[in-house]
Coordinates of C-alpha atoms in Angstrom, one line a residue:
X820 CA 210.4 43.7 155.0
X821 CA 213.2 45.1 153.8
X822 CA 214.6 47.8 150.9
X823 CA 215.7 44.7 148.5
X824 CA 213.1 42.1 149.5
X825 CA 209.7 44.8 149.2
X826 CA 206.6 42.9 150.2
X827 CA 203.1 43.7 150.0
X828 CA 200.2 44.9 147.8
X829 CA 202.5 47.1 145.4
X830 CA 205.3 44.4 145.8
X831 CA 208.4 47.1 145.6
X832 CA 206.6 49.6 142.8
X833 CA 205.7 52.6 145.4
X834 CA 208.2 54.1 143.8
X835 CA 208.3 53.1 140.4
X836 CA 206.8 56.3 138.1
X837 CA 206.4 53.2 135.4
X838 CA 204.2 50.9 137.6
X839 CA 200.1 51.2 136.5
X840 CA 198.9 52.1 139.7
X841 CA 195.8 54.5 138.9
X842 CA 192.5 53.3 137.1
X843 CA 190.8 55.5 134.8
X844 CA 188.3 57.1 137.1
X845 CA 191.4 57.9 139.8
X846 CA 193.2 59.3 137.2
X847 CA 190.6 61.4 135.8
X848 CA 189.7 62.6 139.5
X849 CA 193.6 63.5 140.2
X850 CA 193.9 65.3 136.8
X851 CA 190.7 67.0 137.2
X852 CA 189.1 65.9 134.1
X853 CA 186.8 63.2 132.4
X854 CA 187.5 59.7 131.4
X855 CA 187.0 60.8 128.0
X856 CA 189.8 62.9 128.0
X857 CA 192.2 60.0 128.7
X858 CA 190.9 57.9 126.3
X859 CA 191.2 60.9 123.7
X860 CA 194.7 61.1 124.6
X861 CA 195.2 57.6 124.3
X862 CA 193.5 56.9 120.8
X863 CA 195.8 60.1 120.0
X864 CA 198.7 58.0 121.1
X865 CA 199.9 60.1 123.3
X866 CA 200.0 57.2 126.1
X867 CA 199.0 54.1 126.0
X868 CA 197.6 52.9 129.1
X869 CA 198.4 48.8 130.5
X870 CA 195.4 46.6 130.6
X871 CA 194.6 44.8 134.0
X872 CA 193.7 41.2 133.5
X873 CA 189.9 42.6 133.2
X874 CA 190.8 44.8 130.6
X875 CA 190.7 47.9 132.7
X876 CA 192.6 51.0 131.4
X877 CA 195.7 51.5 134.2
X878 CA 197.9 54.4 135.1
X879 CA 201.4 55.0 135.8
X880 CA 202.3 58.3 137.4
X881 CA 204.6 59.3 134.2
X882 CA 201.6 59.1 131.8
X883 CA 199.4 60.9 134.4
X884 CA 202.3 63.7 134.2
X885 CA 202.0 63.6 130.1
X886 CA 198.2 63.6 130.6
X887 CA 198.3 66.6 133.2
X888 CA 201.0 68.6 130.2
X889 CA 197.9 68.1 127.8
X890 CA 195.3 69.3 129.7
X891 CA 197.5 72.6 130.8
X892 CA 197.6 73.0 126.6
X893 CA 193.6 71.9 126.2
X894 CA 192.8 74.8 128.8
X895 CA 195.1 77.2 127.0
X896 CA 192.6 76.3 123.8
X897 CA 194.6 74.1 121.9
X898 CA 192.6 71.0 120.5
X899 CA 193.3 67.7 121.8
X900 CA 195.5 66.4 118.8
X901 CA 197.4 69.4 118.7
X902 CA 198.3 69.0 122.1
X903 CA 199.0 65.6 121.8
X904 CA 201.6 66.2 118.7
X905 CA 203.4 69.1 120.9
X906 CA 204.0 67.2 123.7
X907 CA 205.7 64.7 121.6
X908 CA 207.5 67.3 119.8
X909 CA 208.6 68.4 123.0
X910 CA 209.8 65.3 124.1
X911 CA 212.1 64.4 120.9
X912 CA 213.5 67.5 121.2
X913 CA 214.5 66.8 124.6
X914 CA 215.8 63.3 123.6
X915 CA 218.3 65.1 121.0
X916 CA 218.9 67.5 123.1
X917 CA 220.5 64.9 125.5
X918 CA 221.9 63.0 123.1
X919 CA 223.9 65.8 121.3
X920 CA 224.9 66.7 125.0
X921 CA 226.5 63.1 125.3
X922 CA 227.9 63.2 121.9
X923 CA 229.9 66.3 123.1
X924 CA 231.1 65.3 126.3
X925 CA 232.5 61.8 124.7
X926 CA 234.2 64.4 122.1
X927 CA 235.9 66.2 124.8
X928 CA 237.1 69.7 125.0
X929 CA 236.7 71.7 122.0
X930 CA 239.8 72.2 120.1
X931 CA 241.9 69.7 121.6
X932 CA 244.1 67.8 119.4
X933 CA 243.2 64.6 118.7
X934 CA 245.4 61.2 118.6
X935 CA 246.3 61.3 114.9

């Protein structure tokens, strides 16, 4: 087995934070809350977990992060849907965030005269 041919059970995705690894229950028991949470977070559309060909809810270790980041703001006291829409604030502000740093780098230095 080797780095570019990965074989086995998770066929190369041990390392992929994208890859729906975790059922509901696991992921409840890892975040240290109930099923029910997820699925409030999911019918918030906060994430929206993959379906296994059984239609079980699955997992990837990014959305367990997003989950864990709402249930730090549930046990502060904030309701689930409130939760839910700051995280996704927080997130689009990060996006432009980045963005408006690559919009300055491809502008260059400040003040320097440009090709007229």
């Amino acid at each position: 087995m080797t780095a570019e041919n990965p074989t086995g059970p998770l066929g190369g995705h041990l390392d992929d934070d994208d890859y729906p690894a975790y059922t509901m229950g696991r992921a409840a028991e890892m975040l240290g809350t109930t099923p029910g949470f997820l699925r409030a977070i999911g019918e918030a559309r906060l994430i929206t977990p993959l379906r296994s060909e059984g239609g079980h809810r699955r997992y990837s270790r990014y959305q367990l992060r997003v989950a864990a980041r709402a249930r730090e703001l549930v046990d502060q006291g904030t309701p689930v849907e409130a939760a839910c829409r700051i995280i996704i604030l927080e997130d689009q502000l990060e996006e432009a965030q980045r963005l408006n740093d690559e919009y300055r780098r491809a502008a260059g230095p400040a003040g320097a005269p440009t090709a007229d």
